[in-house]
Coordinates of C-alpha atoms in Angstrom, one line a residue:
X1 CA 152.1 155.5 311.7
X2 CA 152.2 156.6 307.9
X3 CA 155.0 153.9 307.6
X4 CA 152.8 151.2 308.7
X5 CA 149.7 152.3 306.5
X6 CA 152.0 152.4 303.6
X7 CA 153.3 148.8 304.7
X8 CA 149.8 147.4 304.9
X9 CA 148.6 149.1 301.9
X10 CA 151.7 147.1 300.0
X11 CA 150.8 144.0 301.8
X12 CA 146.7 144.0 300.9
X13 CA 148.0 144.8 296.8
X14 CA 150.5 142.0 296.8
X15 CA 147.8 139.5 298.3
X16 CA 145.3 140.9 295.6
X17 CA 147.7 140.0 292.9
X18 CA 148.8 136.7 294.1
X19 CA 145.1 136.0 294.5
X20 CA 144.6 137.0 291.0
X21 CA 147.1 135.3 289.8
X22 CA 145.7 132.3 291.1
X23 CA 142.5 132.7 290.4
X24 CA 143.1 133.5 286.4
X25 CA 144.7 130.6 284.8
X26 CA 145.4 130.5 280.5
X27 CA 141.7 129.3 280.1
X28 CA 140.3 133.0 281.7
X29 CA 142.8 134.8 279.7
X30 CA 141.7 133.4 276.2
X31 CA 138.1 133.4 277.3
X32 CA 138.6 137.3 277.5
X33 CA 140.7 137.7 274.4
X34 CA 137.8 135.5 272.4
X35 CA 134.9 138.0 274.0
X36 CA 137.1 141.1 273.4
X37 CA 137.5 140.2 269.8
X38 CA 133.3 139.2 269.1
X39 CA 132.2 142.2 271.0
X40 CA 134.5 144.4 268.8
X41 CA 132.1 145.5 266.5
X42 CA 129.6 146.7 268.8
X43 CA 132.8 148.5 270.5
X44 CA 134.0 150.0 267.4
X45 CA 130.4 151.6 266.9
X46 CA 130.6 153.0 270.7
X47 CA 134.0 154.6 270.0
X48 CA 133.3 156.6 266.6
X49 CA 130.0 157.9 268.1
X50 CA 132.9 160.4 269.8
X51 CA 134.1 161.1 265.9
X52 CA 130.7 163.4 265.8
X53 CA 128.1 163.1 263.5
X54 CA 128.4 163.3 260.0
X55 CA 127.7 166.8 257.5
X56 CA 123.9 165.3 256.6
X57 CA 123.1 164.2 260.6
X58 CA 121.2 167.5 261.1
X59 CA 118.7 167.1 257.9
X60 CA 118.2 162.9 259.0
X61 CA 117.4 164.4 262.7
X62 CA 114.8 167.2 261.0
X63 CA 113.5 165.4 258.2
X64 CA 114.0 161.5 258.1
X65 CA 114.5 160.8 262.4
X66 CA 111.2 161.4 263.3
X67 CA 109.6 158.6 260.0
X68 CA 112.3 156.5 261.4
X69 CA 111.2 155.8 265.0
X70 CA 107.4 156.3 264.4
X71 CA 107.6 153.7 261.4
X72 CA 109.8 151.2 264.3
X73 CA 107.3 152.1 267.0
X74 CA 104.2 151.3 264.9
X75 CA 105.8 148.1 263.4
X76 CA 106.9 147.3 267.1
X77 CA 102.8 148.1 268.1
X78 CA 101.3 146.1 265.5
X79 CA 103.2 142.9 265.2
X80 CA 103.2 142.6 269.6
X81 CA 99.4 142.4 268.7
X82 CA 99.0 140.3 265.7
X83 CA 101.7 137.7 266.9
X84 CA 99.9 137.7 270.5
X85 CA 96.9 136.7 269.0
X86 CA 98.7 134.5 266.7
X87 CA 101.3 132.6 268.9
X88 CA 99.1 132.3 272.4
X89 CA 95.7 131.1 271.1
X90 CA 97.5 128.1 268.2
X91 CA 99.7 127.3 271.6
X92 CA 96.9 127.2 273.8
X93 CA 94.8 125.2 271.0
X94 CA 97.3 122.6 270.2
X95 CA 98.4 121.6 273.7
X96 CA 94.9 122.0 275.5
X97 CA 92.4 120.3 272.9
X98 CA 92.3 117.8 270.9
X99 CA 90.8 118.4 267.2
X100 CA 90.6 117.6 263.9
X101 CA 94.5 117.3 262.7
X102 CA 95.8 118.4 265.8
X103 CA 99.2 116.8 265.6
X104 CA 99.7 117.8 262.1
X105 CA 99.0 121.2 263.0
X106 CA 101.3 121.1 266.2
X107 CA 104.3 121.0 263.1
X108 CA 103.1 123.3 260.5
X109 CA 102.7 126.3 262.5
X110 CA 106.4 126.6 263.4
X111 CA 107.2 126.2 259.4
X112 CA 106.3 129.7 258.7
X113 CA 109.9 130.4 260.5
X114 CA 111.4 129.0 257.7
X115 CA 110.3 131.7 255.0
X116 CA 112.4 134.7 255.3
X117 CA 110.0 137.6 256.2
X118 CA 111.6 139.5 253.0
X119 CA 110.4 136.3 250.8
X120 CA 106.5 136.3 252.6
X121 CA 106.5 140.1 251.3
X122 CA 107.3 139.7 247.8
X123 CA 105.0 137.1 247.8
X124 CA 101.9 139.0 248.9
X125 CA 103.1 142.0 247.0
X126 CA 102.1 139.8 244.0
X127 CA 99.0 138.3 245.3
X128 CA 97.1 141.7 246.3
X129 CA 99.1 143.7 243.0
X130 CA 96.8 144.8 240.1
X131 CA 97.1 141.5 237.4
X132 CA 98.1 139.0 240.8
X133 CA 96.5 136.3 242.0
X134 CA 93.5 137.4 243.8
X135 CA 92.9 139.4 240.5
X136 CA 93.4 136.5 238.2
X137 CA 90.9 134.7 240.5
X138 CA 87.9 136.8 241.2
X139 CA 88.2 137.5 237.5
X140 CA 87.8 133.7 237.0
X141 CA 85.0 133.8 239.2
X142 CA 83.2 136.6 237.4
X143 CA 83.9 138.8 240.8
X144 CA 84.9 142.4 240.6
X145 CA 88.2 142.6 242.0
X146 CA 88.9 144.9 244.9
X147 CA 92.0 145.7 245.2
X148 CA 94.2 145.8 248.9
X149 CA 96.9 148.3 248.7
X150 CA 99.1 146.0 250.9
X151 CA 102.4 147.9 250.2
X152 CA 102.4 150.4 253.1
X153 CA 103.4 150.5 256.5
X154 CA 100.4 148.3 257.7
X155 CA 100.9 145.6 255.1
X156 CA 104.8 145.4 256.2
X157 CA 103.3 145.0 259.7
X158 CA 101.3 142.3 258.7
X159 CA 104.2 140.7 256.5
X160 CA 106.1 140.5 259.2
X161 CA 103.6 139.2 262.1
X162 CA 102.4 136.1 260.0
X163 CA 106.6 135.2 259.5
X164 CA 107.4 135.4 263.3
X165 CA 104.3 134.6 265.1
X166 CA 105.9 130.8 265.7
X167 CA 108.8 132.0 268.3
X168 CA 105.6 133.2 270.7
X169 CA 103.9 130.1 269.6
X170 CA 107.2 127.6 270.0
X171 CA 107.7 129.3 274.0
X172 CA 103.7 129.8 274.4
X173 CA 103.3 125.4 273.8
X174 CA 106.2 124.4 275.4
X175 CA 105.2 126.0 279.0
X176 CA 101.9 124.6 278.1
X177 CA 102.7 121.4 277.8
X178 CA 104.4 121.6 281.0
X179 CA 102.4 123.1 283.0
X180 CA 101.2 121.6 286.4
X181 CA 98.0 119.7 285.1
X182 CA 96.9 119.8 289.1
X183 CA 96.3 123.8 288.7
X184 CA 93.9 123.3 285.8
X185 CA 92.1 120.3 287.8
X186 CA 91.6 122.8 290.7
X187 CA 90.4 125.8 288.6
X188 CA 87.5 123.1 287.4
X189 CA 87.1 121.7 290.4
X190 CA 86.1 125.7 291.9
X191 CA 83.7 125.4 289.1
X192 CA 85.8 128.2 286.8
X193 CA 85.5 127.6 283.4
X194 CA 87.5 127.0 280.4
X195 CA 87.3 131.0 279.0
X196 CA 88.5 132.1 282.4
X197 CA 91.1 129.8 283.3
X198 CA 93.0 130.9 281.0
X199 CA 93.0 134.5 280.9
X200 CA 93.2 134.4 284.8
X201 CA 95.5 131.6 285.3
X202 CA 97.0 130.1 282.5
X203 CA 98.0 133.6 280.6
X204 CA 99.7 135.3 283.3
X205 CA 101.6 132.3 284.5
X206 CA 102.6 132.2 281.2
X207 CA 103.9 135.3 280.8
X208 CA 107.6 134.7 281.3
X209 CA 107.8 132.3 278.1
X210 CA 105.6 134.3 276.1
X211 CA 107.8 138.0 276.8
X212 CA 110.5 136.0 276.1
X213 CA 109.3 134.7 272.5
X214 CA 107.7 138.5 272.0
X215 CA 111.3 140.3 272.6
X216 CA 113.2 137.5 269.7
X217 CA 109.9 138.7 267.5
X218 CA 110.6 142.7 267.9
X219 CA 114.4 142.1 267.7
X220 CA 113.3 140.3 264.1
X221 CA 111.1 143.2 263.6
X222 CA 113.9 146.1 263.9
X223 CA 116.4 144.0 261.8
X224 CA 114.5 143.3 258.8
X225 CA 115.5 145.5 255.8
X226 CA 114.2 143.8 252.8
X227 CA 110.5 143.5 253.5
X228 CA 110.8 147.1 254.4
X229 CA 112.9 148.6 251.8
X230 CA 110.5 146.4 249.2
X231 CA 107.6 148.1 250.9
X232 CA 108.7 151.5 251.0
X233 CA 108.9 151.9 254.8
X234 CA 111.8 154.2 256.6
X235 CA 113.0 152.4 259.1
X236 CA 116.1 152.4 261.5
X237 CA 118.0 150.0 259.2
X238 CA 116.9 151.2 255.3
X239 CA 118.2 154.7 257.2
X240 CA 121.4 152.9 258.4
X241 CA 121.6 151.7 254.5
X242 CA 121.1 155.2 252.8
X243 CA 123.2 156.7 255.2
X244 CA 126.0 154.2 253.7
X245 CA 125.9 154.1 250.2
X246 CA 123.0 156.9 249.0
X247 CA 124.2 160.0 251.4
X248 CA 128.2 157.7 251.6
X249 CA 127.7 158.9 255.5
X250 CA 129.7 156.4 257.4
X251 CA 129.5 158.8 260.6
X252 CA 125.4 159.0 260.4
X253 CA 125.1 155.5 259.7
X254 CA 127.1 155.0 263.2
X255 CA 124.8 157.2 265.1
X256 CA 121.7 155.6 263.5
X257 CA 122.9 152.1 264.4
X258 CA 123.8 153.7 268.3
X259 CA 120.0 154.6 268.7
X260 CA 118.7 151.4 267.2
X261 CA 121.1 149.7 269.7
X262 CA 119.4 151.3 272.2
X263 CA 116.2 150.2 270.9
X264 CA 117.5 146.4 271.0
X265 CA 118.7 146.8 275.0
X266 CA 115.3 148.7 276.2
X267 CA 113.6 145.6 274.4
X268 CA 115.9 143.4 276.3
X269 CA 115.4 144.9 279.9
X270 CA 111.9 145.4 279.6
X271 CA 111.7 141.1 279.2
X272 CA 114.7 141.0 282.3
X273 CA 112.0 143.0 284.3
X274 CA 109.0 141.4 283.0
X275 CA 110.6 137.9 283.9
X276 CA 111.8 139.2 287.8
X277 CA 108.2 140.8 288.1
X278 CA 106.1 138.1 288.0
X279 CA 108.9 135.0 289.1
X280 CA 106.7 134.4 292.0
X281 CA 104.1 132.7 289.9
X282 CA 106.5 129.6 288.3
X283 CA 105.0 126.5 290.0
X284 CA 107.3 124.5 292.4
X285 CA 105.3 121.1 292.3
X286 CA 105.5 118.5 290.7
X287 CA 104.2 119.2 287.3
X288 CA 102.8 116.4 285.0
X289 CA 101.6 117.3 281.4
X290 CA 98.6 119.3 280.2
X291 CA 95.6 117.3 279.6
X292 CA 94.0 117.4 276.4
X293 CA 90.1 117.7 276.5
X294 CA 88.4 116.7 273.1
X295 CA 86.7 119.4 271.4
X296 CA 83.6 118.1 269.5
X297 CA 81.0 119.9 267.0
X298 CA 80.9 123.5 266.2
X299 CA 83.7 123.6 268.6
X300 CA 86.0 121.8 266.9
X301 CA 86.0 123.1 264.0
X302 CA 86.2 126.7 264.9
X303 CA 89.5 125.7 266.7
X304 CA 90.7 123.9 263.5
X305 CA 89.7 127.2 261.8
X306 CA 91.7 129.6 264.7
X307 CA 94.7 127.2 264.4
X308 CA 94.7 126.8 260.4
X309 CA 94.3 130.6 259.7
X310 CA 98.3 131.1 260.6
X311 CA 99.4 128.5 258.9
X312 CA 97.5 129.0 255.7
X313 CA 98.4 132.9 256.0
X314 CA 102.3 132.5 256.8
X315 CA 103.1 129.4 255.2
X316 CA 100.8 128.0 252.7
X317 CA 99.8 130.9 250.8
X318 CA 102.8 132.4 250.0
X319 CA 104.6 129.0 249.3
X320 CA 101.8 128.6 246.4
X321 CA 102.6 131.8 245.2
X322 CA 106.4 131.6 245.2
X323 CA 105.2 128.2 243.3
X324 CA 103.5 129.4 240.8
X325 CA 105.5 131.8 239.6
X326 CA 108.3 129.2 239.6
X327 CA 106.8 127.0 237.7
X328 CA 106.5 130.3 235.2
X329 CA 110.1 131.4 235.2
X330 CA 112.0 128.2 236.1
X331 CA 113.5 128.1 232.3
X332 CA 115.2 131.3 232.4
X333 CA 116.3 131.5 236.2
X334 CA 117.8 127.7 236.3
X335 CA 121.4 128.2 234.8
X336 CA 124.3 127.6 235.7
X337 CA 124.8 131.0 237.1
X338 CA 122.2 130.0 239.5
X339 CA 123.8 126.4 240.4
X340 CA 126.9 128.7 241.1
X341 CA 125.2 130.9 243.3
X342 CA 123.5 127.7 245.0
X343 CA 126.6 125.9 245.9
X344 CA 128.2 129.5 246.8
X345 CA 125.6 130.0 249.3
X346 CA 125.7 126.2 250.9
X347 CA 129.4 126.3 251.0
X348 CA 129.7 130.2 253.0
X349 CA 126.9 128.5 255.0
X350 CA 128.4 125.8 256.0
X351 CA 131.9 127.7 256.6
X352 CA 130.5 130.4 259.1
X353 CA 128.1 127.2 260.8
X354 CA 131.0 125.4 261.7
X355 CA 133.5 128.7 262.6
X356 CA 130.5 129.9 264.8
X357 CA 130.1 126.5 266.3
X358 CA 134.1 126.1 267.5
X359 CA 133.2 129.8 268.6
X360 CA 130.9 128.5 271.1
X361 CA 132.6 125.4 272.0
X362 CA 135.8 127.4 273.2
X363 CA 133.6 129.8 274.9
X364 CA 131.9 126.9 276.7
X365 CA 134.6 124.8 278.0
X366 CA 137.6 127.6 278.2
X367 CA 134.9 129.4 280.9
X368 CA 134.3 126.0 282.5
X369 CA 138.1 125.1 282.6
X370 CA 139.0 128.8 284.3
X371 CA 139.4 129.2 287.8
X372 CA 138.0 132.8 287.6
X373 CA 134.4 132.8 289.4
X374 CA 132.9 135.7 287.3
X375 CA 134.5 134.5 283.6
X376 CA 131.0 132.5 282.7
X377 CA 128.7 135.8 283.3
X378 CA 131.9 137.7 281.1
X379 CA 131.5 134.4 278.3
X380 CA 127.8 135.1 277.5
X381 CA 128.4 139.0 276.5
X382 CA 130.1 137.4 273.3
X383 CA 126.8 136.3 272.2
X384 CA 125.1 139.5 272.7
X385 CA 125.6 139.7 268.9
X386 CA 122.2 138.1 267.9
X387 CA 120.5 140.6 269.7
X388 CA 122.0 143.4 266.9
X389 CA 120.8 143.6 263.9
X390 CA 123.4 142.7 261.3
X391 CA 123.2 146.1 259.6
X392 CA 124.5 147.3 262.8
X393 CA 127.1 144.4 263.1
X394 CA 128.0 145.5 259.7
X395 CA 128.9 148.7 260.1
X396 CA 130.7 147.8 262.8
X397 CA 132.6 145.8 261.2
X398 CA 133.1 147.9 257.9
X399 CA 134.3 150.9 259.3
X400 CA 137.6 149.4 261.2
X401 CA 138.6 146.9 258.5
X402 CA 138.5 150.4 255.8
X403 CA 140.7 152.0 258.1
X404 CA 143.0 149.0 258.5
X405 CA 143.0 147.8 255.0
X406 CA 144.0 151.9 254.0
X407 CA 147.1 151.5 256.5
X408 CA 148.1 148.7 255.1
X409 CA 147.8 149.3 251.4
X410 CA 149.7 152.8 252.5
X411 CA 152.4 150.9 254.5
X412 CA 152.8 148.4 251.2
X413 CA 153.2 151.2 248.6
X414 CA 156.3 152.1 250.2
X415 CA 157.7 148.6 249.3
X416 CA 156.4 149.2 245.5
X417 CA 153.6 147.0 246.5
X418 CA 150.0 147.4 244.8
X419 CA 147.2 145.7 246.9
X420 CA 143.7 145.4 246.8
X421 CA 141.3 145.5 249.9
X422 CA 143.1 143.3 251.9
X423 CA 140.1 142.5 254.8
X424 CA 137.1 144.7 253.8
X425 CA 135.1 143.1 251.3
X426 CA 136.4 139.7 251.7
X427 CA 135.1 136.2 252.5
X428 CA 137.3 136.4 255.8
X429 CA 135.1 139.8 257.1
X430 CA 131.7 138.3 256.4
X431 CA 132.8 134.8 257.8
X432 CA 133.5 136.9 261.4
X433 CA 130.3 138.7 261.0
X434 CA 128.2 135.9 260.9
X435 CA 130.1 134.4 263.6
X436 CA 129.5 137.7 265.5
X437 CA 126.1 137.7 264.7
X438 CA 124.7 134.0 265.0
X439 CA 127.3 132.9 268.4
X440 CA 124.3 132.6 270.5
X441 CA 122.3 130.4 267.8
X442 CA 125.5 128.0 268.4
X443 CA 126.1 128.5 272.1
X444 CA 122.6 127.7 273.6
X445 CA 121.5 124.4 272.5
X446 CA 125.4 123.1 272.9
X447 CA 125.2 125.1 276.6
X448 CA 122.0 123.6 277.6
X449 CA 123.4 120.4 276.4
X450 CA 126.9 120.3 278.6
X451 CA 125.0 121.1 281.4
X452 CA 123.6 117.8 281.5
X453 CA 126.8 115.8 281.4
X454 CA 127.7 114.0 284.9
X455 CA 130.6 116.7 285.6
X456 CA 131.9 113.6 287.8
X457 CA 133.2 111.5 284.4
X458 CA 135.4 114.1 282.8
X459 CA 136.6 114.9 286.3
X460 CA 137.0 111.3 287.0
X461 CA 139.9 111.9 283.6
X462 CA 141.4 114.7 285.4
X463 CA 142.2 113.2 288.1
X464 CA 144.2 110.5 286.0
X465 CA 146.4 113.3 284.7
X466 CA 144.2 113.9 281.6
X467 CA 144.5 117.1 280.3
X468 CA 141.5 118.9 279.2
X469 CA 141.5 119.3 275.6
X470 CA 142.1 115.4 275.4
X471 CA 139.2 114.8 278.3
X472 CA 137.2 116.9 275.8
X473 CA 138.0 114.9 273.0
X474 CA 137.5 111.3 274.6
X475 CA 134.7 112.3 276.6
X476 CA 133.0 115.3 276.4
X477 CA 132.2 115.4 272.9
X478 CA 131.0 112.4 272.2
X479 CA 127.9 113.1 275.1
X480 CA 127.4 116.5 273.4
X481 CA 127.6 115.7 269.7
X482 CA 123.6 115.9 269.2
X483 CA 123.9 119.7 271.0
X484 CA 126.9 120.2 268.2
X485 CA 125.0 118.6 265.8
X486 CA 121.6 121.1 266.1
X487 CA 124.0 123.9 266.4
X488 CA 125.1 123.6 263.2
X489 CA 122.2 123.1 261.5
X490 CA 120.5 126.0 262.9
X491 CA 123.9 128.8 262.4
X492 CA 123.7 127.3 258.6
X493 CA 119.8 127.9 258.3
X494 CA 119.8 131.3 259.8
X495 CA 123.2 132.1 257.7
X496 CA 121.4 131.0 254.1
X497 CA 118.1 133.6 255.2
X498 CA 120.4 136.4 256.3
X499 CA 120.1 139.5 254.0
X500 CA 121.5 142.9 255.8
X501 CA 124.5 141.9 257.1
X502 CA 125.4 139.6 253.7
X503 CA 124.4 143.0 251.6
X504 CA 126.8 145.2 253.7
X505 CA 129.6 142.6 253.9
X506 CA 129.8 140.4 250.8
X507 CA 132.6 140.1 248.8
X508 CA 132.1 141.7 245.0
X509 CA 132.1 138.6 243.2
X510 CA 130.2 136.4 245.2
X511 CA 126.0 136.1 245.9
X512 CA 123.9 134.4 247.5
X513 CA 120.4 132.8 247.4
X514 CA 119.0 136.1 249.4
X515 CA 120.7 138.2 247.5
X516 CA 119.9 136.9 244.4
X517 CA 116.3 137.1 245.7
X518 CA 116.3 140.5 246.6
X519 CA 118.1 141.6 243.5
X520 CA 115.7 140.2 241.5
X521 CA 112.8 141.7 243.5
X522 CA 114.7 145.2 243.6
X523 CA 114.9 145.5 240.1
X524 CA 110.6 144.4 239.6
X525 CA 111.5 141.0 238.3
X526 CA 110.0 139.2 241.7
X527 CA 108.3 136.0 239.5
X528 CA 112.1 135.6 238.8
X529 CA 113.1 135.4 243.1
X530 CA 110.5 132.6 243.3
X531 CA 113.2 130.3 242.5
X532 CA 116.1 131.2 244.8
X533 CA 113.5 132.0 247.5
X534 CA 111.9 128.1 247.2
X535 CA 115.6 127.0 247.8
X536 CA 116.1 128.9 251.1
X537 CA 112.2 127.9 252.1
X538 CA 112.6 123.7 251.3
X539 CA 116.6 124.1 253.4
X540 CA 115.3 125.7 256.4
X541 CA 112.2 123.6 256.6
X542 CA 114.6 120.8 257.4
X543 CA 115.6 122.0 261.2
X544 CA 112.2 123.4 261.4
X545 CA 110.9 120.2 261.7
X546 CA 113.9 118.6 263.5
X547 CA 113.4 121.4 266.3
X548 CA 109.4 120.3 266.6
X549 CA 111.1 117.1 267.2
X550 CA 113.4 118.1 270.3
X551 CA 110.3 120.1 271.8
X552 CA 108.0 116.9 271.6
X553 CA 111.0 114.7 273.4
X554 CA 111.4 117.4 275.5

């Protein structure tokens, strides 16, 4: 009997193996090996949290900790509110009414993503600061000049709400403008009006695409480090900074970044759980387009006023400002220094756009190409990276390349060989970090596109013997290209405004636009980061515009 339980127990592992084997081709196996080596970071940071804590962990915990998550709690508070009120009632606005510069409008408020929230706070640091604007003006107007200490934690909160507001107000409008128009016929039909269809049908029904939007804005929120830093504020990342190079704690800096990932993942399953809660609400009939009603009189124009007050405050205002003081300082920041940095900046961003891209095009069609059920679920961890802030990234990055680059140097000085950093500190490092960081940028619009390809036509080429990389070639990408296309315009937009992980990561001889920036606004010369901080603005506004384009197709 124990023969013949031994025997079947032999038989059921050898039928699991051959059904392995069959089920994971060469495509499963490099899927894997390309999610292994993006998620390594965020591994690397799990494994030295068993190294301990560093000497000065007990006097962050007393002293710093507590500053740390009630300054992320209140910042998390504050801007759910102000970029509620921001995001739903423009979305609402825009698709439901019809108004005075309506379609104009519909544009502008999403251009307020392309100012870096670091660049909106240096602005308004000099509008409200003693000799600014506001100061300049009311004495021009004969006014006494009040001045608004806006460098505190409320003024970062602010900072930060009027830069992000649009990624509530871009999901808000596009469920809008989707919605089943019969639902808003049979709420006036009953007789309810305008006020209450909306906060008893339209908001909650809504609630799926505005959590969504709410959870990127809080995951903005927790990574930013130059607004706060330039505003004084302890957060989570200016405490994973000081732990790096003020206290040179690599250990605390670890453990910082392991409860700020833990921040990130609440914020993630709180939207998973939000979205399952109320999935019974999405509509299942036929839905035709929202229609506009035309608002006329005092109406109008206190909409116009509702839906111009973001885009003056996140967009127009600081712009002027940042203008202004180029206009000042434009003959001693243009150099050539400055066209160096420039082209520096365009070229790294154009590198890690297309690495990140080819990233997400092997993750794409390597899943699709495996025979292993499960390997698309496994795929989309690799792009988990955009929910960490690149501090964190960073660090995770940093702390395995030292210890590599020491064994090598090491293992070379016995061959009477004298190296540098070999990895750390390079081009190649921040190159992988910002493909770490900005995969899911890539993989979503060029996912979402291959999912509407006929799977029929490249099969049709596999059945002629067409191997896949050439059916991809001939066939796929060509039907894809405008998903590859907005792919790398957004990873090179979102690569020229990143600031943390390029501070961390970037090689000694080499700046950037936002670094320049925030150099210039470290050391009190911020009339002088007008200039690189236009460039960033005027490049980003370029997709900005192009994505209000896809949403109205759409």
């Amino acid at each position: 009997m124990q023969q013949g339980g031994n025997n079947n127990e032999a038989f059921s592992l050898k039928t699991r193996i051959k059904r392995l084997k069959r089920d994971v081709n060469k495509w499963s196996v490099f899927t894997l090996a390309i999610v292994f080596f993006l998620a390594l970071p965020i591994i690397f940071i799990g494994v030295e949290l068993f190294s301990g804590p560093g000497e000065t962990w007990g006097h962050i915990v007393e002293y710093l900790l507590p500053d740390y998550i009630w300054n992320s709690l209140y910042l998390v508070f504050i801007c759910s509110i102000l970029v509620l009120i921001f995001g739903v009632s423009s979305a609402w606005f825009v698709s439901r009414y019809d108004f005075l510069f309506r379609k104009q409008m519909e544009w502008l408020l999403i251009l307020p993503l392309a100012i870096p929230s670091y660049i909106v706070g240096y602005a308004y640091a000099g509008i409200f600061d003693y000799g600014g604007s506001m100061d300049l003006l009311f004495r021009q107007l004969g006014l006494e000049f009040i001045r608004i200490d806006i460098m505190n934690r409320a003024g970062l909160a602010f900072v930060l709400s009027i830069s992000l507001f649009p990624y509530v107000y871009v999901s808000a409008r596009a469920f809008f403008l989707n919605q089943a128009n019969n639902l808003l016929e049979a709420s006036k039909m009953l007789g309810v009006g305008e006020r209450k269809t909306f906060f008893k049908l339209m908001l909650p029904l809504a609630r799926p695409a505005i959590v969504a939007g709410l959870v990127l804005v809080l995951m903005e929120v927790l990574n930013d480090y130059g607004a706060a830093k330039y505003y004084g504020v302890n957060t989570f990342t200016t405490g994973i900074f000081r732990s790096w190079f003020s206290l040179e704690e690599p250990q605390t800096a670890v453990y910082l970044s392991a409860l700020l990932i833990c921040f990130i993942f609440a914020l993630i399953l709180f939207e998973k759980w939000q979205v399952r809660k109320i999935k019974f609400t999405s509509s299942k009939t036929n839905s035709t387009q929202i229609q506009r009603n035309e608002a006329k009189g005092a109406v109008q124009w206190m909409i116009f006023l509702v839906v111009f007050l973001p885009i003056f405050l996140g967009f127009i205002l600081p712009v002027a400002q940042l203008i202004y003081w180029a206009v000042i300082t434009a003959s001693t920041v243009f150099d050539m220094e400055f066209v160096m940095i420039s082209l520096q900046s365009f070229a790294i961003a154009i590198a890690s756009a297309i690495i990140t891209v080819l990233f997400a095009l092997i993750l794409i069609y390597f899943s699709k190409w495996s025979t292993l059920s499960t390997i698309k679920n496994i795929s989309r961890i690799g792009v988990l990276g955009y929910a960490i802030p690149g501090a964190v990234i960073a660090i995770g990055i940093m702390i395995p390349t030292l210890a590599l680059d020491k064994w090598l140097i090491n293992m070379l000085s016995n061959f009477g060989i004298d190296t540098g950093l070999i990895i750390n500190g390079t081009l190649l490092a921040l190159l992988y970090a910002y493909a770490v960081r900005f995969l899911a940028v890539a993989y979503n619009p060029i996912d979402s596109t291959a999912l509407k390809v006929d799977n029929s036509i490249p099969d049709s080429s596999k059945v002629l013997g067409v191997g896949n990389i050439r059916t991809f070639f001939k066939i796929d990408f060509p039907l894809i290209k405008t998903g590859v296309f907005s792919a790398v315009i957004l990873v090179f937009i979102d690569v020229m405004k990143e600031l943390p992980l390029t501070l961390i990561l970037k090689p000694y001889h080499i700046d950037t636009l936002a670094v320049k920036a925030f150099e210039y606004a470290s050391d009190e010369m911020v009339m002088e980061a007008s200039i690189p901080s236009l460039f960033i603005i005027f490049t980003a506004m370029i997709p900005v515009i192009f994505l209000n384009k896809l949403l109205i197709k759409k």
